[in-house]
Amino acid sequence: MRTFRTLPVALGLVAMGVSQAKAQQSANGEIYELITTAIHTRSSATALPVTVLSGDTLHEAARATLGETLGSQPGIQNASFGPAVGQTVVRGQQGRRVMNLTNGLPNADASGNSADHAQTVEAILANAIEVLRGPSTLLYGGGAIGGVVNVIDSRIATSIPQSPSFAMETRHDTAADLSTTVGNLNFATGKLVWHVDGLYRDWNDLNIPGSAIDPRYLDASAENVQGFIPNTGGRGNSGTGGVSWVFDDGGHLGFAYNRLNNRYGLPPTADAAATAADSDFVHIEMQRNRYDLDGEWHDLTAWAKTLSYKASYTDYAHAEVEASGAKGTQFANQSWQQRVQLTHTDTAARHGVVGVQRADETFSALGEGSFIPVTDIKSTGLFVVEDLHLAATTFEFGGRLNRDTYDPQNHDPQNHDPQNAAAPARAFDTYSLSGSALWDVSAQTSLGLSISHSQRAPSVEELYSNHGLAALDDCVIHDANGACEIGNDSFNAETSLNTDLTLAFNDERVDATLTGFYNRFNDYIGQIATGESVDGFPVLAYTQDDAHFFGIEMNAKFTLANHYALSVFGDLVRGQFDTLGAVPRMPPARLGAELRYNGGDWSVYGNVQHAFQQTRAGQFEIGTNAWTRLDLGADYSLPVGSGEVLLFVRAHNLTNATLRLSTSYLRGFAPEAGRSLEAGIRYTF
């Protein structure tokens, strides 16, 4: 497999998933090579906290949202907002602290702005998903202070395929009558490689066990919806075309275009859900156009091994539409993203990269429900990353300088900007430094220690939501989120000091990792319930306070006799403000296990996951009960001509348990799906 060198390695991080990633192999026995790194492409050679899903593992895990796809991995959980929205939570961090990428560049949508905004990425179309766990500001700036999720697909080819490839799949899940059809085609004409893919998905209201609303959120006399969550159906489609010119030396230059449309309902407020009153229902209509340019050149000079350039332009918009058809808040983001990286020639013991990253965006939330001014956002980052190999120890170190500026545009009453949109411009200069050591204690065992300093500038919604609010009763309600959200334009940049310690063991039969981490934040920004309300809607104020996070992550896989394998995992994370109590929406502690049989054409598995009670809910918040989930699945493959057909069936939440996610804003109003059966067929050649 060809080595990719498109992005810099994250330094100062210790791998919870070192052995997990290096053990993954493709069907022909090739070990998976990391793409979200530049210096190292094997996780066994870098102190990088990475989780990788690819091949059959990704196909089995792929769901309608990215959060649900990754939510059962150690240290990663899902924050749902109904069946159409699932945001990734990494070590308790979500939203603007987890950067979502497609092929190494930000998605530039509005998913980080609010919990009800869907991500513009399709896991089912991906070749691989790589998650960098913990602070990754060295690579991508402040938006990655919690982690990075990079979805990798084949829209721009980096090599010429030996023969055309085609895949098509259809699947159906009974939980919401969710039907998905997807296909992709890759072929070459000379040195040009072409790519086409498409997806269509539709679904109805989500079926659940028992009541939609937790009784603790209702008056004793109020009614409750049973068995389903109203207004949660929707439909979506996506199409991509790409072409790449592959050079004789292995470099390439390619272009791709993607169009995505999504329409989905949002779970209603308590009153509307209790009466199923569709007059209060809100749905989102979303469109996104993305254009990508990707180039890589090899051996330009004696000292320049690889030069890569990536650029994307994204035109994103969505409207929050009321049942009457009236449009409330209308979000938009026009974004240019660029990245240049130079990998210098390797020496016997040292190699590295230097690079520049630039983002230019115009973000707005207009309309009758506008609560954020139109803002021009610019970000520039300079980074350098080096490593040093000495005997059995690998040292990694690097630094990054970043400048982020926010320039709100003048108030325009005709566009219903917030009542005082003349918000002050802000500029933030941040830096990140890190150093780590990975010691190969033996051929099977490694020990890693990492210390890093990371900074993040506040985001546009944290600074300017309902800016200039004169009285609480004048607050512009974010209808889709059902809250009065208030920012603060005087915030400082967040600063965190992070320490990771990891022990990993890998041999022919056992692959295990144990990680502990501690993150200390100065000026951490949280969205905190104040206990106040406006017209029945809760007030959520962005607030700055020092905080600390710590946790443990464990995973182990045991290869048993006769094609059997047993996997176990566990994770725990705690977050605490210095003065405001527990950080809200933190994941519960979890334990899980899976037994799998792989007999060639047949693959059968059963897994169980237990989430403990979450009582540390945050001020004016309600916790979640413990739950246990049981899933079963089976795959069967058979040759058909020159291709292969895969038949699969999966039973989800077999015990029909009520699953409320403590990470979700809607944990009291929208539980996860009840018992369901998913079946599908996939053809590839």
XYZ file of C-alpha atoms in Angstrom, residues 30-644:
615
model
C -2.002 -5.325 3.931
C -1.767 -3.393 7.191
C -3.845 -0.210 7.207
C -1.763 2.935 6.745
C -2.751 6.154 8.480
C -3.721 9.054 6.218
C -4.260 11.767 8.839
C -0.540 11.747 9.598
C 2.523 12.719 7.579
C 5.602 11.561 9.457
C 4.318 8.116 10.375
C 1.769 5.956 8.597
C 1.824 3.109 11.120
C 0.391 3.716 14.565
C 3.036 1.464 16.080
C 5.652 4.075 15.110
C 4.061 7.163 16.619
C 2.737 8.374 19.948
C -0.618 9.204 18.398
C -4.006 8.539 20.062
C -5.815 7.253 17.011
C -8.866 5.092 16.400
C -9.355 3.736 12.879
C -12.423 2.225 11.252
C -11.919 0.853 7.732
C -12.919 -2.028 5.487
C -15.367 -4.547 6.914
C -15.184 -2.955 10.366
C -16.397 0.389 8.984
C -19.073 -1.211 6.823
C -20.487 -3.009 9.845
C -20.420 0.119 12.040
C -21.681 2.640 9.444
C -24.970 4.286 10.410
C -26.925 7.351 9.307
C -24.867 9.740 11.476
C -21.180 10.022 12.262
C -21.772 10.032 16.017
C -23.744 6.795 15.885
C -21.121 5.206 13.613
C -18.293 5.927 16.084
C -20.225 5.977 19.366
C -19.291 2.463 20.506
C -15.531 2.988 20.202
C -13.530 3.443 23.438
C -13.343 7.101 24.438
C -15.873 8.126 21.755
C -19.612 8.584 22.255
C -22.637 9.920 20.393
C -24.613 13.110 21.115
C -27.921 12.684 19.300
C -30.653 15.213 18.534
C -33.159 12.794 17.050
C -32.265 10.148 14.431
C -30.916 12.650 11.859
C -28.268 14.265 14.081
C -25.444 12.490 15.862
C -22.369 14.489 16.840
C -19.119 12.860 17.871
C -18.051 13.221 21.514
C -14.334 12.602 22.140
C -13.250 12.297 25.772
C -16.243 14.372 26.832
C -15.588 17.153 24.273
C -18.027 17.947 21.454
C -19.213 20.771 19.205
C -16.500 23.313 18.377
C -13.845 21.312 20.246
C -13.976 18.329 17.874
C -13.002 19.200 14.305
C -14.713 17.247 11.531
C -12.739 16.853 8.311
C -13.289 15.320 4.895
C -10.019 14.185 3.341
C -8.046 16.445 5.664
C -9.968 19.739 5.299
C -12.756 21.069 7.571
C -16.369 20.388 6.587
C -17.213 24.082 7.186
C -20.873 23.416 8.007
C -22.860 24.572 11.066
C -22.731 21.314 13.044
C -20.345 22.765 15.631
C -22.567 25.815 16.088
C -25.503 23.974 17.648
C -26.446 20.481 18.776
C -29.424 20.272 16.371
C -27.333 20.800 13.216
C -26.467 17.666 11.236
C -22.966 17.062 9.921
C -22.429 17.156 6.160
C -20.603 13.847 5.879
C -21.683 10.301 5.042
C -19.920 7.496 6.901
C -21.421 4.896 4.574
C -19.486 6.426 1.624
C -16.146 6.484 3.440
C -13.116 4.275 2.836
C -11.922 4.939 6.382
C -12.573 7.133 9.408
C -9.654 8.183 11.592
C -10.167 9.793 15.002
C -7.314 11.648 16.696
C -8.181 11.506 20.359
C -7.421 14.416 22.621
C -5.938 17.845 21.817
C -4.808 18.085 18.173
C -4.324 21.850 17.906
C -0.822 21.351 16.537
C -2.311 19.960 13.335
C -5.522 21.897 12.890
C -5.714 24.861 15.274
C -7.987 25.587 18.218
C -11.042 23.847 16.795
C -9.264 20.540 17.405
C -8.566 21.061 21.107
C -10.794 18.058 21.861
C -9.940 15.863 18.878
C -10.229 15.352 15.123
C -12.512 13.128 13.048
C -11.274 12.686 9.463
C -13.598 10.944 6.989
C -11.572 9.639 4.049
C -13.114 8.737 0.695
C -11.916 8.186 -2.883
C -13.338 11.289 -4.581
C -9.781 12.327 -5.568
C -7.617 9.322 -6.417
C -3.943 9.209 -5.454
C -3.025 6.182 -7.603
C -4.216 4.461 -10.784
C -6.446 1.439 -10.088
C -5.537 -1.805 -11.829
C -9.157 -2.280 -12.886
C -12.505 -0.496 -12.525
C -14.347 -0.923 -9.229
C -18.055 -0.650 -8.517
C -20.121 -1.052 -5.359
C -23.835 -0.731 -4.694
C -25.768 -1.344 -1.507
C -29.288 -1.085 -0.184
C -30.308 -1.541 3.451
C -33.404 -1.099 5.612
C -33.727 -0.577 9.378
C -37.113 -1.026 11.044
C -36.411 1.491 13.853
C -37.661 4.386 11.698
C -38.380 2.572 8.421
C -34.949 3.880 7.413
C -34.051 2.956 3.820
C -30.632 3.736 2.366
C -29.288 3.133 -1.152
C -25.706 3.984 -2.029
C -23.312 3.357 -4.914
C -19.877 4.362 -6.187
C -17.755 3.813 -9.290
C -13.998 4.290 -9.862
C -12.186 3.795 -13.167
C -9.161 5.078 -15.108
C -8.673 6.356 -18.654
C -4.934 6.563 -19.120
C -3.528 8.672 -16.289
C -6.900 10.168 -15.399
C -8.852 8.457 -12.603
C -12.599 9.130 -12.362
C -14.923 8.818 -9.374
C -18.718 8.979 -9.052
C -20.825 8.223 -5.960
C -24.396 8.802 -4.840
C -26.688 8.238 -1.863
C -30.414 8.408 -1.134
C -31.971 7.967 2.322
C -35.472 8.421 3.769
C -37.036 7.586 7.117
C -40.154 8.081 9.268
C -40.663 8.916 12.942
C -38.361 6.996 15.268
C -39.819 4.051 17.195
C -38.837 3.918 20.859
C -39.660 1.762 23.883
C -42.092 3.443 26.277
C -42.406 7.196 26.709
C -40.738 9.879 24.633
C -40.393 12.281 27.570
C -38.697 11.372 30.833
C -41.438 11.803 33.503
C -39.075 14.036 35.493
C -39.540 16.681 32.786
C -43.373 16.665 32.925
C -46.048 17.837 35.324
C -47.868 14.974 37.010
C -51.072 15.700 35.049
C -49.391 16.001 31.640
C -49.758 13.348 28.954
C -46.835 11.675 27.183
C -46.230 10.278 23.717
C -45.774 6.501 23.730
C -43.780 4.341 21.341
C -42.433 6.972 18.943
C -40.917 10.464 18.730
C -43.078 12.740 16.569
C -41.620 14.940 13.813
C -38.378 12.951 13.435
C -38.742 11.723 9.837
C -36.814 13.054 6.877
C -34.946 12.388 3.658
C -31.548 13.190 2.176
C -29.398 12.699 -0.881
C -25.789 13.255 -1.867
C -23.783 13.057 -5.095
C -20.058 13.403 -5.806
C -17.938 13.504 -8.954
C -14.157 13.684 -9.104
C -11.217 13.356 -11.481
C -7.515 13.032 -10.709
C -4.395 13.169 -12.889
C -1.842 10.735 -11.444
C 1.808 11.543 -12.195
C 4.521 9.043 -13.111
C 6.341 9.669 -9.815
C 3.229 8.881 -7.750
C 2.046 12.444 -7.227
C -1.353 13.682 -8.349
C -3.590 16.691 -9.019
C -7.355 16.280 -8.683
C -10.680 18.085 -8.451
C -14.019 16.994 -6.959
C -17.525 18.392 -6.471
C -20.159 17.274 -3.946
C -23.802 18.287 -3.549
C -25.732 17.328 -0.405
C -29.406 17.938 0.457
C -30.986 17.050 3.773
C -34.446 17.596 5.245
C -35.168 16.364 8.745
C -37.567 17.040 11.594
C -36.470 18.005 15.077
C -37.895 16.340 18.197
C -40.441 18.784 19.646
C -40.526 20.582 22.967
C -42.172 18.935 25.960
C -45.578 20.564 25.428
C -45.714 19.801 21.706
C -44.490 16.234 22.173
C -47.019 15.538 24.899
C -49.906 16.531 22.628
C -48.264 15.636 19.291
C -49.265 19.182 18.240
C -47.670 19.577 14.828
C -48.345 23.327 14.898
C -45.211 23.634 17.032
C -43.044 21.303 14.938
C -39.826 22.556 13.296
C -37.812 20.923 10.534
C -34.504 21.789 8.892
C -33.894 22.153 5.151
C -30.182 21.976 4.333
C -28.076 22.348 1.180
C -24.315 22.121 0.810
C -22.016 22.477 -2.220
C -18.345 21.653 -1.798
C -15.485 21.951 -4.315
C -12.118 20.282 -3.602
C -8.664 20.663 -5.141
C -5.908 18.285 -4.025
C -2.321 18.077 -5.298
C 0.862 16.312 -4.257
C 4.349 16.529 -5.787
C 7.307 14.281 -4.946
C 11.082 14.816 -4.824
C 11.070 18.439 -5.944
C 14.570 19.096 -4.583
C 17.228 17.180 -2.690
C 15.750 18.326 0.625
C 12.026 18.502 -0.223
C 10.548 15.018 -0.236
C 6.844 15.893 -0.681
C 4.873 19.078 -1.256
C 1.094 18.868 -0.817
C -1.636 21.448 -1.359
C -5.306 21.094 -0.441
C -8.076 23.620 -0.982
C -11.844 23.565 -0.668
C -14.686 25.995 -1.138
C -17.935 25.266 0.716
C -21.290 27.004 0.251
C -23.507 25.842 3.113
C -27.020 26.937 4.085
C -29.933 25.659 6.130
C -33.250 27.079 7.279
C -35.255 26.199 10.371
C -38.789 25.921 8.997
C -41.948 26.050 11.107
C -45.010 23.877 10.463
C -46.712 26.829 8.743
C -43.861 27.003 6.237
C -42.436 30.213 7.698
C -38.650 30.263 7.906
C -37.099 31.128 11.243
C -33.331 31.273 11.638
C -31.433 30.832 8.372
C -27.820 29.755 8.810
C -25.180 30.132 6.107
C -21.432 29.686 5.814
C -19.255 30.456 2.804
C -15.814 29.059 3.443
C -12.405 28.833 1.772
C -10.017 26.326 3.372
C -6.382 25.911 2.256
C -3.449 23.885 3.489
C 0.170 23.703 2.244
C 2.623 21.226 3.703
C 6.255 20.395 2.964
C 7.818 17.140 4.149
C 11.598 17.421 4.336
C 13.934 14.639 3.310
C 14.338 11.920 5.905
C 17.641 11.452 7.667
C 18.737 8.346 9.515
C 17.026 9.388 12.741
C 14.982 12.536 12.091
C 12.303 13.795 9.740
C 9.378 16.182 9.852
C 7.068 18.702 8.182
C 6.368 22.412 8.062
C 3.125 23.936 6.834
C 0.611 26.757 6.588
C -3.154 26.531 7.046
C -5.617 29.287 6.108
C -9.398 29.638 6.519
C -11.646 32.483 5.287
C -15.339 32.244 6.217
C -18.478 34.368 6.325
C -20.918 32.962 8.882
C -24.465 34.201 9.411
C -27.705 33.340 11.202
C -30.368 35.583 9.648
C -34.168 35.748 9.487
C -36.905 36.305 12.060
C -35.034 34.107 14.536
C -31.617 35.647 13.976
C -29.431 35.698 17.061
C -25.854 35.803 15.651
C -24.576 38.703 13.479
C -23.049 38.125 10.061
C -19.350 37.673 10.841
C -16.214 37.448 8.699
C -13.864 34.872 10.225
C -10.227 34.452 9.276
C -7.699 31.971 10.664
C -4.024 31.487 9.801
C -1.773 28.821 11.296
C 1.946 28.059 10.940
C 3.188 24.699 12.202
C 6.339 22.618 12.409
C 6.514 18.964 13.443
C 9.633 16.837 13.937
C 10.516 13.457 15.333
C 13.713 11.789 16.488
C 14.396 8.043 16.664
C 16.996 6.977 19.209
C 17.369 3.235 19.732
C 14.088 1.976 21.275
C 12.587 5.451 21.878
C 10.788 7.815 19.521
C 10.612 11.479 20.503
C 8.049 13.765 18.882
C 7.875 17.541 19.256
C 6.420 20.551 17.502
C 4.741 23.927 17.685
C 2.027 25.993 16.055
C 1.190 29.696 15.937
C -2.367 30.707 15.082
C -4.212 33.981 14.562
C -8.026 34.042 14.531
C -10.040 37.191 13.791
C -13.799 37.886 13.990
C -15.264 40.927 12.241
C -19.065 41.297 12.701
C -20.740 43.213 9.891
C -22.915 46.281 10.451
C -26.517 45.894 11.601
C -29.112 45.512 8.845
C -32.666 45.615 10.270
C -34.173 44.388 6.992
C -32.349 41.072 7.469
C -33.487 40.821 11.087
C -30.007 40.739 12.564
C -29.806 40.725 16.373
C -30.985 43.934 18.001
C -27.443 45.243 18.420
C -25.383 43.528 15.750
C -22.637 46.181 15.947
C -20.616 43.722 18.012
C -16.920 44.429 18.549
C -14.312 42.780 16.357
C -12.012 40.370 18.177
C -8.581 38.915 17.402
C -6.807 36.056 19.169
C -3.172 34.983 18.924
C -2.716 31.443 20.204
C 0.071 28.910 20.280
C 0.453 25.191 20.896
C 3.523 23.209 21.961
C 3.967 19.532 22.672
C 6.513 16.828 23.294
C 6.247 13.093 23.794
C 8.277 9.926 24.083
C 7.260 6.441 22.965
C 9.466 3.703 24.429
C 9.441 0.191 22.981
C 9.981 -1.745 26.197
C 10.038 -4.999 24.229
C 8.871 -6.331 20.883
C 5.361 -6.620 22.332
C 5.139 -3.749 24.832
C 5.354 0.038 24.522
C 5.037 2.854 27.047
C 4.202 6.432 26.106
C 4.260 9.729 27.987
C 3.049 13.026 26.551
C 2.683 16.624 27.683
C 1.122 19.317 25.509
C -0.013 22.937 25.740
C -3.030 23.862 23.584
C -5.086 27.003 23.013
C -8.452 27.697 21.357
C -10.039 30.993 20.363
C -13.751 31.351 21.260
C -16.171 30.555 18.440
C -18.587 32.981 16.803
C -21.645 31.724 18.711
C -19.772 31.806 22.031
C -18.878 35.460 21.439
C -21.945 36.925 19.766
C -25.112 34.871 20.477
C -27.857 37.421 21.340
C -25.209 40.102 21.537
C -26.268 43.381 23.133
C -29.224 41.840 24.964
C -30.765 44.659 27.002
C -33.284 42.532 28.915
C -33.763 38.802 29.206
C -37.324 39.046 27.900
C -35.898 40.406 24.617
C -33.872 37.241 23.994
C -34.238 35.776 20.488
C -35.092 32.117 20.997
C -33.220 29.527 18.954
C -36.406 27.617 18.086
C -34.769 24.431 16.841
C -32.718 24.094 20.017
C -35.569 25.348 22.215
C -33.428 27.745 24.256
C -32.338 31.329 24.801
C -28.596 31.223 24.074
C -26.385 34.081 25.297
C -22.740 34.681 24.359
C -20.065 36.990 25.753
C -17.808 39.072 23.498
C -15.198 39.576 26.250
C -14.105 35.926 26.453
C -10.422 35.007 26.557
C -8.855 32.155 24.611
C -9.033 28.737 26.258
C -5.733 27.237 27.413
C -5.187 23.609 28.357
C -2.250 21.621 29.737
C -2.624 17.962 28.825
C -0.908 14.807 30.033
C -1.368 11.281 28.654
C 0.165 8.003 29.796
C -0.338 4.801 27.791
C 0.712 1.179 28.113
C 0.186 -1.022 25.033
C 0.769 -4.750 24.497
C 0.503 -6.673 21.236
C 1.391 -10.214 20.228
C -0.181 -12.887 18.056
C -3.096 -13.520 20.433
C -3.520 -10.387 22.582
C -3.831 -6.743 21.538
C -4.438 -4.447 24.521
C -4.090 -0.781 25.470
C -4.598 1.117 28.724
C -4.572 4.934 28.748
C -4.958 7.561 31.432
C -5.238 11.280 30.695
C -5.575 14.576 32.575
C -6.439 17.952 30.990
C -6.329 21.212 32.956
C -8.144 24.173 31.323
C -7.885 27.856 32.056
C -10.923 29.855 30.858
C -12.898 26.833 29.623
C -16.109 27.911 27.844
C -19.245 25.931 28.647
C -22.909 26.387 27.761
C -24.521 26.420 31.193
C -28.183 26.401 32.238
C -28.840 29.457 34.429
C -32.127 28.226 35.904
C -33.978 31.129 34.255
C -36.455 30.906 31.375
C -37.962 33.103 28.648
C -41.521 32.230 27.614
C -40.936 28.746 28.971
C -37.611 28.257 27.162
C -34.497 27.664 29.300
C -31.671 30.185 29.292
C -28.286 28.704 28.298
C -25.412 31.140 28.829
C -21.907 30.617 27.515
C -19.754 30.953 30.629
C -16.001 30.887 31.199
C -14.451 29.088 34.181
C -11.346 27.020 34.887
C -11.960 23.281 34.616
C -10.240 19.913 34.608
C -10.943 16.614 32.865
C -9.505 13.192 33.559
C -10.253 9.699 32.380
C -9.270 6.124 31.680
C -9.691 4.160 28.443
C -9.106 0.440 27.984
C -9.537 -1.966 25.113
C -8.290 -5.512 24.528
C -8.789 -8.133 21.838
C -8.074 -11.821 22.453
C -7.728 -14.163 19.482
C -9.238 -17.510 20.505
C -9.135 -20.922 18.850
C -11.306 -21.955 15.899
C -11.862 -18.511 14.371
C -13.230 -16.907 17.540
C -12.206 -13.561 18.992
C -13.226 -11.814 22.216
C -12.994 -8.026 22.628
C -13.572 -5.989 25.772
C -13.468 -2.243 26.367
C -14.178 0.331 29.041
C -13.962 4.096 29.398
C -14.570 6.779 31.995
C -14.243 10.561 31.816
C -14.992 13.213 34.422
C -15.230 16.975 33.930
C -15.425 19.555 36.722
C -15.513 23.348 36.772
C -13.651 25.117 39.559
C -16.738 27.103 40.640
C -19.704 25.931 38.513
C -19.819 22.272 39.507
C -19.876 19.365 37.073
C -19.419 20.067 33.364
C -22.809 19.325 31.732
C -23.490 16.628 29.140
C -20.547 14.425 30.092
C -20.572 10.758 28.987
C -21.254 7.997 31.520
C -18.738 5.314 32.405
C -19.101 2.292 30.097
C -18.110 -1.362 29.840
C -18.556 -3.536 26.771
C -17.682 -6.916 25.287
C -18.014 -8.640 21.918
C -17.677 -12.290 20.874
C -17.110 -12.850 17.155
C -16.847 -15.864 14.858
C -15.191 -15.400 11.452
C -15.321 -18.522 9.350
C -14.454 -17.154 5.933
C -17.774 -16.696 4.106
C -19.628 -16.388 7.418
C -19.160 -13.807 10.152
C -21.332 -13.751 13.281
C -21.058 -11.516 16.333
C -22.809 -10.537 19.522
C -21.949 -7.529 21.660
C -23.184 -6.028 24.882
C -22.603 -2.517 26.209
C -23.467 -1.195 29.657
C -23.598 2.522 30.466
C -23.620 3.449 34.115
C -25.883 6.052 35.705
C -24.778 9.632 35.101
C -25.574 11.673 38.204
C -23.032 14.453 37.520
C -25.370 16.240 35.113
C -24.387 19.882 35.728
C -26.302 22.689 37.398
C -30.055 22.800 36.707
C -29.704 19.621 34.626
C -31.186 16.144 35.136
C -29.029 13.014 35.008
C -29.583 9.748 33.127
C -30.234 6.215 34.320
C -28.018 3.225 33.627
C -28.814 1.080 30.597
C -27.607 -2.096 28.890
C -27.749 -2.711 25.139
C -27.451 -6.064 23.328
C -26.786 -6.337 19.565
C -26.370 -9.364 17.265
C -25.282 -9.551 13.645
C -24.311 -11.882 10.811
C -22.736 -11.470 7.342
C -22.555 -13.947 4.481
C -20.531 -13.388 1.298
C -20.649 -15.343 -1.960
C -18.964 -14.876 -5.343
C -21.088 -13.733 -8.277
C -19.247 -13.637 -11.582
C -16.227 -11.374 -11.190
C -17.723 -9.710 -8.120
C -19.062 -10.535 -4.676
